Amino acid sequence: MIPVVMPTYARADVVFERGEGPYLYATDGRRFLDFAAGVAVNALGHAHPYLVEKLTEQAKKLWHTSNLFRVAGQESLATRLTAVTFADTVFFTNSGAEAWECGAKTVRKFHYENGNPQKNRIITFEQAFHGRTIASISAAKQEKLIKGFAPLLDGFDQVPFGDLEAVRAAITPQTGGICIEPIQGEGGIRTASVEFLQGLRALCDEHGLLLFLDEIQCGMSRTGKLFAHEWAGITPDVMCVAKGIGGGFPLGACLATERAASGMTAGTHGSTYGGNPLATAVGNAVLDVMLEPGFLDGVLAVAGVLRGRLEDLVARHPSMFLELRGEGLMLGLKLGQPVGDVVATLRANGLLSVPAGDNVVRLLPPLIIGEAEVDEAVGILDRTAREWVA
Ligand SMILES: *Cc1c(COP(=O)(O)O)cnc(C)c1O
């Protein structure tokens, strides 16, 4: 008999009852150090007192009105997001896939409005992940995402990640944009080099394409900058964000320049829930914390400590941990053992982590961890590796 909850996930057999900062407590009394953070969503940890306060305050006033009316929380959050990014305008969604979808539509509409409706194809990268809608799986083209869901949408041309010559060769008169995750998350914590991102920006400028970044996982302070592309000193034309932006409340956003979004006029796109008062109250609260002076410095400082400790770990257990990848608090360990087994054993030892492609275990702790949590996590990784060999 099919489970009442559609069995589309390989779930671990644990039910959590409550969370506090970087810890989760299960119904059976076990405590876990949460280096999964809801897949980079709980950026400020669990039950952050300020987020709880802002959510509760809003919950007592107004939850939802639809987008038939102005939403004050959207206006303030968009004003603040545009003030600290390349963007001039923001569309709010409930999820990452919807934010990505808005970005893809923005790219196509831009060229349509500019008299180039044929420029409707977007270049994407191998091992990409942009969500689970038909459009976003059509763009990512990974076998495990697309199998059984044909026909896929046309309009996406894929090239190897990091190969600028392949991108150049894939550009045709039909190309309208390039979409990339500055750090691939699901694909196995694969970081695009500064030179590669700069090269993509230059190719876009040369060929009149829009650069569309998917910062759903690597954005919102995860790498120690508000957005990962800042490390490369470039700006995109369009960017989708989600995960950390709501700190656990479903919220996503598509940011764009005025020029790129010139075709996104009244009636062209919409969402019933997207950016409702409850969601944007929490989004504003997350941003309050992240924009506090010193927040990003704190992320960088603890990330530096974690990186150093993980480098030592890899050196101590070279057959278990083959390589350390990633930036800031978006880290991955390429494993010499099957990732599913390692994630399960880490969990049994009290540490939550996330499997990724390429046999990589992702460490995506809340950005509020301190050195004590680094010690605890590395201690569990170390013990797990030692027990494995024994
Ligand atoms: C999680 C993720 C998405 C999809 O977000 P959902 O909220 O699951 O729809 C898209 N792109 C990237 C890079 C992601 O990490």
Tab-separated table of C-alpha atoms and ligand atoms in Angstrom:
chain	number	residue	atom	x	y	z
A	1	MET	CA	0.000	0.000	0.000
A	2	ILE	CA	1.328	3.412	-0.893
A	3	PRO	CA	2.213	5.518	2.146
A	4	VAL	CA	-0.213	8.357	2.799
A	5	VAL	CA	2.683	10.769	2.303
A	6	MET	CA	3.712	10.233	-1.321
A	7	PRO	CA	6.972	8.294	-1.082
A	8	THR	CA	9.126	10.523	-3.304
A	9	TYR	CA	11.877	10.931	-0.686
A	10	ALA	CA	14.324	8.459	0.831
A	11	ARG	CA	13.716	9.786	4.329
A	12	ALA	CA	15.775	9.035	7.405
A	13	ASP	CA	13.721	7.453	10.183
A	14	VAL	CA	13.809	10.323	12.640
A	15	VAL	CA	11.141	12.849	13.626
A	16	PHE	CA	12.203	16.135	15.140
A	17	GLU	CA	10.230	17.804	17.843
A	18	ARG	CA	12.035	21.071	18.300
A	19	GLY	CA	15.159	22.960	17.412
A	20	GLU	CA	17.341	25.462	19.180
A	21	GLY	CA	20.152	27.283	17.404
A	22	PRO	CA	22.326	24.646	15.696
A	23	TYR	CA	20.664	21.699	17.495
A	24	LEU	CA	17.657	19.537	16.674
A	25	TYR	CA	15.881	17.356	19.225
A	26	ALA	CA	14.077	14.188	18.103
A	27	THR	CA	10.872	12.820	19.574
A	28	ASP	CA	12.869	9.901	21.012
A	29	GLY	CA	15.040	12.317	22.989
A	30	ARG	CA	18.141	12.234	20.776
A	31	ARG	CA	19.996	15.494	20.131
A	32	PHE	CA	21.669	16.250	16.788
A	33	LEU	CA	24.125	18.918	15.706
A	34	ASP	CA	22.483	20.211	12.555
A	35	PHE	CA	25.014	20.659	9.739
A	36	ALA	CA	22.213	20.096	7.226
A	37	ALA	CA	20.213	23.176	8.270
A	38	GLY	CA	17.234	22.097	6.196
A	39	VAL	CA	19.538	22.078	3.139
A	40	ALA	CA	21.011	25.540	3.741
A	41	VAL	CA	17.615	26.963	4.676
A	42	ASN	CA	17.916	27.480	8.443
A	43	ALA	CA	20.668	30.029	7.932
A	44	LEU	CA	20.137	31.503	11.401
A	45	GLY	CA	19.568	28.164	13.114
A	46	HIS	CA	16.353	26.958	14.709
A	47	ALA	CA	13.905	29.071	16.692
A	48	HIS	CA	16.044	32.202	16.403
A	49	PRO	CA	14.437	34.484	19.027
A	50	TYR	CA	14.352	37.542	16.750
A	51	LEU	CA	12.762	35.617	13.862
A	52	VAL	CA	10.229	34.079	16.242
A	53	GLU	CA	9.390	37.543	17.550
A	54	LYS	CA	8.951	39.050	14.068
A	55	LEU	CA	6.933	36.089	12.790
A	56	THR	CA	4.659	36.113	15.835
A	57	GLU	CA	4.184	39.856	15.644
A	58	GLN	CA	3.140	39.580	11.969
A	59	ALA	CA	1.007	36.477	12.587
A	60	LYS	CA	-1.152	38.456	14.972
A	61	LYS	CA	-1.739	41.182	12.394
A	62	LEU	CA	-1.989	39.846	8.837
A	63	TRP	CA	-0.956	36.676	7.003
A	64	HIS	CA	-2.089	36.951	3.423
A	65	THR	CA	-3.822	39.355	1.092
A	66	SER	CA	-2.815	38.110	-2.435
A	67	ASN	CA	-0.906	40.183	-4.935
A	68	LEU	CA	-4.026	42.060	-6.023
A	69	PHE	CA	-2.927	44.643	-3.467
A	70	ARG	CA	0.283	46.309	-2.396
A	71	VAL	CA	2.224	44.336	0.212
A	72	ALA	CA	4.269	46.529	2.551
A	73	GLY	CA	6.676	43.738	3.480
A	74	GLN	CA	7.508	43.139	-0.195
A	75	GLU	CA	8.174	46.816	-0.766
A	76	SER	CA	10.532	47.079	2.205
A	77	LEU	CA	12.322	43.777	1.490
A	78	ALA	CA	12.729	44.640	-2.214
A	79	THR	CA	14.012	48.118	-1.332
A	80	ARG	CA	16.609	46.603	0.970
A	81	LEU	CA	17.620	43.778	-1.401
A	82	THR	CA	18.073	46.173	-4.307
A	83	ALA	CA	20.070	48.550	-2.091
A	84	VAL	CA	22.654	45.859	-1.323
A	85	THR	CA	22.816	44.105	-4.719
A	86	PHE	CA	23.125	44.731	-8.468
A	87	ALA	CA	19.347	44.494	-8.802
A	88	ASP	CA	16.708	47.174	-9.386
A	89	THR	CA	13.624	45.023	-8.947
A	90	VAL	CA	12.474	41.834	-7.195
A	91	PHE	CA	9.722	39.236	-7.765
A	92	PHE	CA	8.821	37.159	-4.691
A	93	THR	CA	8.017	33.445	-4.744
A	94	ASN	CA	7.425	30.584	-2.294
A	95	SER	CA	10.269	28.375	-3.412
A	96	GLY	CA	13.539	28.127	-5.268
A	97	ALA	CA	12.133	26.480	-8.370
A	98	GLU	CA	9.605	29.283	-8.776
A	99	ALA	CA	12.319	31.910	-8.339
A	100	TRP	CA	14.370	30.136	-10.998
A	101	GLU	CA	11.322	29.926	-13.268
A	102	CYS	CA	10.795	33.673	-12.986
A	103	GLY	CA	14.438	34.154	-13.968
A	104	ALA	CA	14.119	31.927	-17.038
A	105	LYS	CA	10.951	33.748	-18.121
A	106	THR	CA	12.655	37.107	-17.546
A	107	VAL	CA	15.511	36.095	-19.873
A	108	ARG	CA	13.161	35.017	-22.649
A	109	LYS	CA	10.891	38.044	-22.261
A	110	PHE	CA	13.850	40.449	-22.410
A	111	HIS	CA	14.848	39.287	-25.876
A	112	TYR	CA	11.242	39.087	-27.046
A	113	GLU	CA	10.669	42.703	-26.045
A	114	ASN	CA	13.898	43.727	-27.726
A	115	GLY	CA	12.829	42.340	-31.091
A	116	ASN	CA	14.823	39.112	-30.793
A	117	PRO	CA	12.204	36.461	-29.984
A	118	GLN	CA	14.511	33.834	-31.508
A	119	LYS	CA	17.016	34.372	-28.665
A	120	ASN	CA	15.043	32.042	-26.413
A	121	ARG	CA	17.655	29.424	-25.493
A	122	ILE	CA	19.646	29.348	-22.256
A	123	ILE	CA	23.021	27.667	-21.767
A	124	THR	CA	23.191	25.543	-18.585
A	125	PHE	CA	25.837	23.306	-17.009
A	126	GLU	CA	26.326	19.624	-16.376
A	127	GLN	CA	25.368	18.470	-12.859
A	128	ALA	CA	23.326	21.645	-12.385
A	129	PHE	CA	20.271	21.736	-10.159
A	130	HIS	CA	17.575	24.373	-10.505
A	131	GLY	CA	14.528	22.705	-8.940
A	132	ARG	CA	11.983	20.013	-9.787
A	133	THR	CA	9.487	21.679	-12.120
A	134	ILE	CA	9.371	20.524	-15.723
A	135	ALA	CA	11.221	23.670	-16.816
A	136	SER	CA	13.940	23.427	-14.198
A	137	ILE	CA	14.599	19.704	-14.780
A	138	SER	CA	14.670	20.409	-18.521
A	139	ALA	CA	17.400	22.955	-17.836
A	140	ALA	CA	19.450	20.722	-15.520
A	141	LYS	CA	19.044	17.600	-17.690
A	142	GLN	CA	20.334	15.219	-14.994
A	143	GLU	CA	19.231	11.653	-15.674
A	144	LYS	CA	17.872	11.079	-12.152
A	145	LEU	CA	15.740	14.234	-12.412
A	146	ILE	CA	14.309	13.748	-15.896
A	147	LYS	CA	13.786	9.981	-16.201
A	148	GLY	CA	10.124	9.272	-16.870
A	149	PHE	CA	9.093	12.911	-17.194
A	150	ALA	CA	9.432	13.414	-20.932
A	151	PRO	CA	8.652	15.379	-22.994
A	152	LEU	CA	10.977	17.957	-21.553
A	153	LEU	CA	10.935	21.612	-22.490
A	154	ASP	CA	13.135	22.701	-25.323
A	155	GLY	CA	15.369	25.734	-25.013
A	156	PHE	CA	18.319	24.621	-22.880
A	157	ASP	CA	21.794	23.762	-24.150
A	158	GLN	CA	24.177	22.132	-21.722
A	159	VAL	CA	27.962	22.299	-21.497
A	160	PRO	CA	30.571	21.064	-18.978
A	161	PHE	CA	30.886	23.139	-15.792
A	162	GLY	CA	33.948	25.357	-15.863
A	163	ASP	CA	34.650	25.009	-19.597
A	164	LEU	CA	34.607	28.528	-21.053
A	165	GLU	CA	35.531	27.375	-24.557
A	166	ALA	CA	32.580	24.973	-24.540
A	167	VAL	CA	30.298	27.852	-23.556
A	168	ARG	CA	31.684	30.014	-26.336
A	169	ALA	CA	31.188	27.207	-28.843
A	170	ALA	CA	27.594	26.636	-27.666
A	171	ILE	CA	26.524	30.246	-28.301
A	172	THR	CA	24.295	30.537	-31.366
A	173	PRO	CA	22.018	33.283	-32.730
A	174	GLN	CA	19.271	31.603	-30.621
A	175	THR	CA	21.139	31.940	-27.310
A	176	GLY	CA	19.567	34.427	-24.918
A	177	GLY	CA	21.352	33.780	-21.654
A	178	ILE	CA	23.661	31.691	-19.497
A	179	CYS	CA	22.439	30.197	-16.224
A	180	ILE	CA	24.873	28.953	-13.578
A	181	GLU	CA	25.143	28.215	-9.872
A	182	PRO	CA	28.354	29.977	-8.738
A	183	ILE	CA	28.786	26.953	-6.470
A	184	GLN	CA	26.884	23.848	-7.496
A	185	GLY	CA	25.145	22.416	-4.438
A	186	GLU	CA	23.288	19.240	-5.381
A	187	GLY	CA	25.942	18.595	-8.037
A	188	GLY	CA	28.596	18.040	-5.345
A	189	ILE	CA	29.832	21.431	-4.063
A	190	ARG	CA	31.618	22.376	-7.233
A	191	THR	CA	32.876	25.961	-7.223
A	192	ALA	CA	33.023	28.010	-10.407
A	193	SER	CA	36.381	29.791	-10.473
A	194	VAL	CA	36.578	33.574	-10.381
A	195	GLU	CA	38.061	33.497	-13.895
A	196	PHE	CA	35.218	31.336	-15.178
A	197	LEU	CA	32.515	33.631	-13.778
A	198	GLN	CA	34.343	36.659	-15.162
A	199	GLY	CA	34.632	34.877	-18.497
A	200	LEU	CA	30.896	34.192	-18.565
A	201	ARG	CA	30.173	37.851	-17.807
A	202	ALA	CA	32.452	38.884	-20.674
A	203	LEU	CA	30.816	36.402	-23.078
A	204	CYS	CA	27.382	37.717	-22.130
A	205	ASP	CA	28.494	41.284	-22.774
A	206	GLU	CA	30.114	40.342	-26.068
A	207	HIS	CA	27.060	38.466	-27.390
A	208	GLY	CA	24.217	40.469	-25.833
A	209	LEU	CA	23.211	37.640	-23.465
A	210	LEU	CA	21.818	37.873	-19.956
A	211	LEU	CA	23.825	36.323	-17.131
A	212	PHE	CA	21.370	34.489	-14.879
A	213	LEU	CA	22.800	33.252	-11.558
A	214	ASP	CA	21.156	30.613	-9.390
A	215	GLU	CA	22.213	31.599	-5.854
A	216	ILE	CA	19.428	29.655	-4.187
A	217	GLN	CA	21.908	27.585	-2.181
A	218	CYS	CA	25.151	29.607	-2.251
A	219	GLY	CA	23.546	33.011	-1.623
A	220	MET	CA	22.293	34.726	1.545
A	221	SER	CA	25.673	34.945	3.318
A	222	ARG	CA	26.512	31.242	2.973
A	223	THR	CA	29.981	31.956	1.528
A	224	GLY	CA	30.707	34.906	3.806
A	225	LYS	CA	29.473	37.473	1.292
A	226	LEU	CA	25.784	38.218	0.931
A	227	PHE	CA	25.978	36.631	-2.540
A	228	ALA	CA	28.649	34.280	-3.885
A	229	HIS	CA	29.193	36.164	-7.157
A	230	GLU	CA	30.576	39.095	-5.170
A	231	TRP	CA	33.809	37.094	-4.761
A	232	ALA	CA	34.293	37.279	-8.536
A	233	GLY	CA	33.685	41.022	-8.685
A	234	ILE	CA	30.979	40.580	-11.296
A	235	THR	CA	27.251	41.221	-11.328
A	236	PRO	CA	24.546	39.206	-13.069
A	237	ASP	CA	21.524	40.564	-14.926
A	238	VAL	CA	19.136	38.179	-13.212
A	239	MET	CA	19.527	36.111	-10.025
A	240	CYS	CA	17.284	33.689	-8.190
A	241	VAL	CA	17.457	33.314	-4.414
A	242	ALA	CA	15.550	31.165	-1.907
A	243	LYS	CA	16.542	28.765	0.906
A	244	GLY	CA	18.296	31.019	3.456
A	245	ILE	CA	16.276	34.118	2.561
A	246	GLY	CA	13.326	32.901	4.646
A	247	GLY	CA	15.339	31.182	7.379
A	248	GLY	CA	12.862	28.269	7.210
A	249	PHE	CA	9.757	30.107	6.095
A	250	PRO	CA	9.004	29.344	2.418
A	251	LEU	CA	10.270	32.374	0.491
A	252	GLY	CA	12.153	32.899	-2.747
A	253	ALA	CA	13.002	35.857	-4.920
A	254	CYS	CA	14.039	36.675	-8.446
A	255	LEU	CA	16.212	39.784	-8.629
A	256	ALA	CA	16.926	41.620	-11.862
A	257	THR	CA	18.261	44.833	-13.304
A	258	GLU	CA	15.778	47.313	-14.686
A	259	ARG	CA	17.013	46.552	-18.206
A	260	ALA	CA	16.726	42.754	-17.851
A	261	ALA	CA	13.245	42.961	-16.327
A	262	SER	CA	11.949	45.499	-18.830
A	263	GLY	CA	9.439	43.005	-20.220
A	264	MET	CA	8.041	41.835	-16.886
A	265	THR	CA	5.044	44.139	-16.881
A	266	ALA	CA	1.581	43.806	-15.298
A	267	GLY	CA	-0.053	40.532	-16.205
A	268	THR	CA	3.112	38.780	-17.464
A	269	HIS	CA	3.860	36.748	-14.329
A	270	GLY	CA	2.338	36.056	-10.945
A	271	SER	CA	1.933	33.958	-7.822
A	272	THR	CA	-0.957	33.760	-5.375
A	273	TYR	CA	1.140	33.385	-2.235
A	274	GLY	CA	4.479	34.777	-3.416
A	275	GLY	CA	5.867	37.252	-0.895
A	276	ASN	CA	2.831	37.365	1.342
A	277	PRO	CA	2.922	39.500	4.512
A	278	LEU	CA	3.945	36.587	6.752
A	279	ALA	CA	6.759	35.443	4.441
A	280	THR	CA	8.170	38.911	3.851
A	281	ALA	CA	8.035	39.772	7.559
A	282	VAL	CA	10.353	36.818	8.155
A	283	GLY	CA	12.471	37.693	5.099
A	284	ASN	CA	12.937	41.208	6.446
A	285	ALA	CA	13.889	39.811	9.852
A	286	VAL	CA	16.495	37.491	8.289
A	287	LEU	CA	17.951	40.451	6.434
A	288	ASP	CA	17.991	42.543	9.624
A	289	VAL	CA	20.313	39.967	11.165
A	290	MET	CA	22.474	39.396	8.085
A	291	LEU	CA	23.006	43.106	7.457
A	292	GLU	CA	24.099	43.793	11.024
A	293	PRO	CA	27.684	45.035	11.064
A	294	GLY	CA	30.005	42.121	11.762
A	295	PHE	CA	27.624	39.340	10.721
A	296	LEU	CA	29.518	38.408	7.553
A	297	ASP	CA	32.849	38.764	9.369
A	298	GLY	CA	31.571	36.263	11.919
A	299	VAL	CA	30.615	33.825	9.159
A	300	LEU	CA	34.053	34.179	7.565
A	301	ALA	CA	35.847	33.743	10.884
A	302	VAL	CA	34.075	30.535	11.871
A	303	ALA	CA	34.267	29.257	8.279
A	304	GLY	CA	38.039	29.736	8.379
A	305	VAL	CA	38.273	27.703	11.568
A	306	LEU	CA	36.069	24.947	10.139
A	307	ARG	CA	38.065	24.828	6.901
A	308	GLY	CA	41.358	24.486	8.759
A	309	ARG	CA	39.991	21.710	10.946
A	310	LEU	CA	38.528	19.878	7.944
A	311	GLU	CA	41.811	20.129	6.041
A	312	ASP	CA	43.494	18.413	8.992
A	313	LEU	CA	40.733	15.800	9.021
A	314	VAL	CA	41.246	15.025	5.322
A	315	ALA	CA	44.987	14.692	5.946
A	316	ARG	CA	44.355	12.285	8.848
A	317	HIS	CA	41.878	10.077	6.976
A	318	PRO	CA	42.889	10.156	3.309
A	319	SER	CA	40.989	7.002	2.345
A	320	MET	CA	37.748	8.233	3.901
A	321	PHE	CA	37.898	11.915	2.917
A	322	LEU	CA	39.425	12.430	-0.502
A	323	GLU	CA	39.022	16.175	-0.875
A	324	LEU	CA	37.554	19.298	0.752
A	325	ARG	CA	35.458	21.515	-1.517
A	326	GLY	CA	33.467	24.713	-1.289
A	327	GLU	CA	33.586	28.171	0.230
A	328	GLY	CA	32.553	29.715	3.525
A	329	LEU	CA	29.977	27.519	5.238
A	330	MET	CA	29.046	25.717	2.019
A	331	LEU	CA	31.501	22.859	2.245
A	332	GLY	CA	31.726	19.365	0.830
A	333	LEU	CA	33.884	16.355	1.533
A	334	LYS	CA	34.415	14.009	-1.382
A	335	LEU	CA	34.263	10.550	0.089
A	336	GLY	CA	36.123	7.310	-0.429
A	337	GLN	CA	33.090	5.465	0.965
A	338	PRO	CA	29.454	5.552	-0.230
A	339	VAL	CA	27.924	8.896	0.750
A	340	GLY	CA	24.593	7.398	1.825
A	341	ASP	CA	26.299	5.129	4.357
A	342	VAL	CA	28.515	7.923	5.643
A	343	VAL	CA	25.584	10.328	6.105
A	344	ALA	CA	23.662	7.606	7.995
A	345	THR	CA	26.627	6.848	10.267
A	346	LEU	CA	27.270	10.525	10.951
A	347	ARG	CA	23.609	10.857	11.894
A	348	ALA	CA	23.835	7.856	14.218
A	349	ASN	CA	26.810	9.627	15.812
A	350	GLY	CA	24.812	12.834	16.266
A	351	LEU	CA	25.736	14.946	13.232
A	352	LEU	CA	23.305	15.814	10.435
A	353	SER	CA	24.719	16.375	6.950
A	354	VAL	CA	23.398	16.307	3.378
A	355	PRO	CA	24.384	13.943	0.569
A	356	ALA	CA	25.206	15.461	-2.826
A	357	GLY	CA	26.201	14.255	-6.280
A	358	ASP	CA	29.744	13.088	-7.035
A	359	ASN	CA	29.800	11.084	-3.753
A	360	VAL	CA	30.144	14.237	-1.683
A	361	VAL	CA	28.778	14.891	1.798
A	362	ARG	CA	27.677	18.501	2.245
A	363	LEU	CA	28.265	20.445	5.450
A	364	LEU	CA	25.823	23.353	5.503
A	365	PRO	CA	25.695	24.496	9.134
A	366	PRO	CA	23.612	27.415	10.312
A	367	LEU	CA	25.654	30.595	9.889
A	368	ILE	CA	25.422	31.256	13.634
A	369	ILE	CA	27.664	28.381	14.729
A	370	GLY	CA	30.720	29.057	16.848
A	371	GLU	CA	33.992	27.253	17.481
A	372	ALA	CA	32.357	24.885	19.965
A	373	GLU	CA	30.089	23.534	17.231
A	374	VAL	CA	33.065	23.266	14.858
A	375	ASP	CA	34.898	21.181	17.472
A	376	GLU	CA	31.877	18.984	18.014
A	377	ALA	CA	31.241	18.412	14.294
A	378	VAL	CA	34.869	17.681	13.451
A	379	GLY	CA	35.036	15.382	16.489
A	380	ILE	CA	32.104	13.360	15.146
A	381	LEU	CA	33.597	13.240	11.641
A	382	ASP	CA	36.900	12.094	13.092
A	383	ARG	CA	35.315	9.418	15.273
A	384	THR	CA	33.188	8.196	12.365
A	385	ALA	CA	36.251	7.857	10.142
A	386	ARG	CA	38.188	6.014	12.854
A	387	GLU	CA	35.325	3.614	13.536
A	388	TRP	CA	34.947	2.991	9.820
A	389	VAL	CA	38.499	1.762	9.399
A	390	ALA	CA	38.363	-0.285	12.598
B	1	LIG	C1	17.259	24.008	-3.652
B	1	LIG	C2	17.661	24.564	-4.957
B	1	LIG	C3	16.709	24.871	-5.957
B	1	LIG	C4	15.233	24.537	-5.806
B	1	LIG	O1	14.645	25.130	-4.714
B	1	LIG	P1	13.225	24.562	-4.187
B	1	LIG	O2	12.863	25.492	-3.081
B	1	LIG	O3	13.443	23.163	-3.758
B	1	LIG	O4	12.280	24.631	-5.329
B	1	LIG	C5	17.152	25.440	-7.131
B	1	LIG	N1	18.458	25.719	-7.330
B	1	LIG	C6	19.393	25.447	-6.392
B	1	LIG	C7	20.813	25.805	-6.659
B	1	LIG	C8	19.029	24.850	-5.197
B	1	LIG	O5	19.966	24.544	-4.289
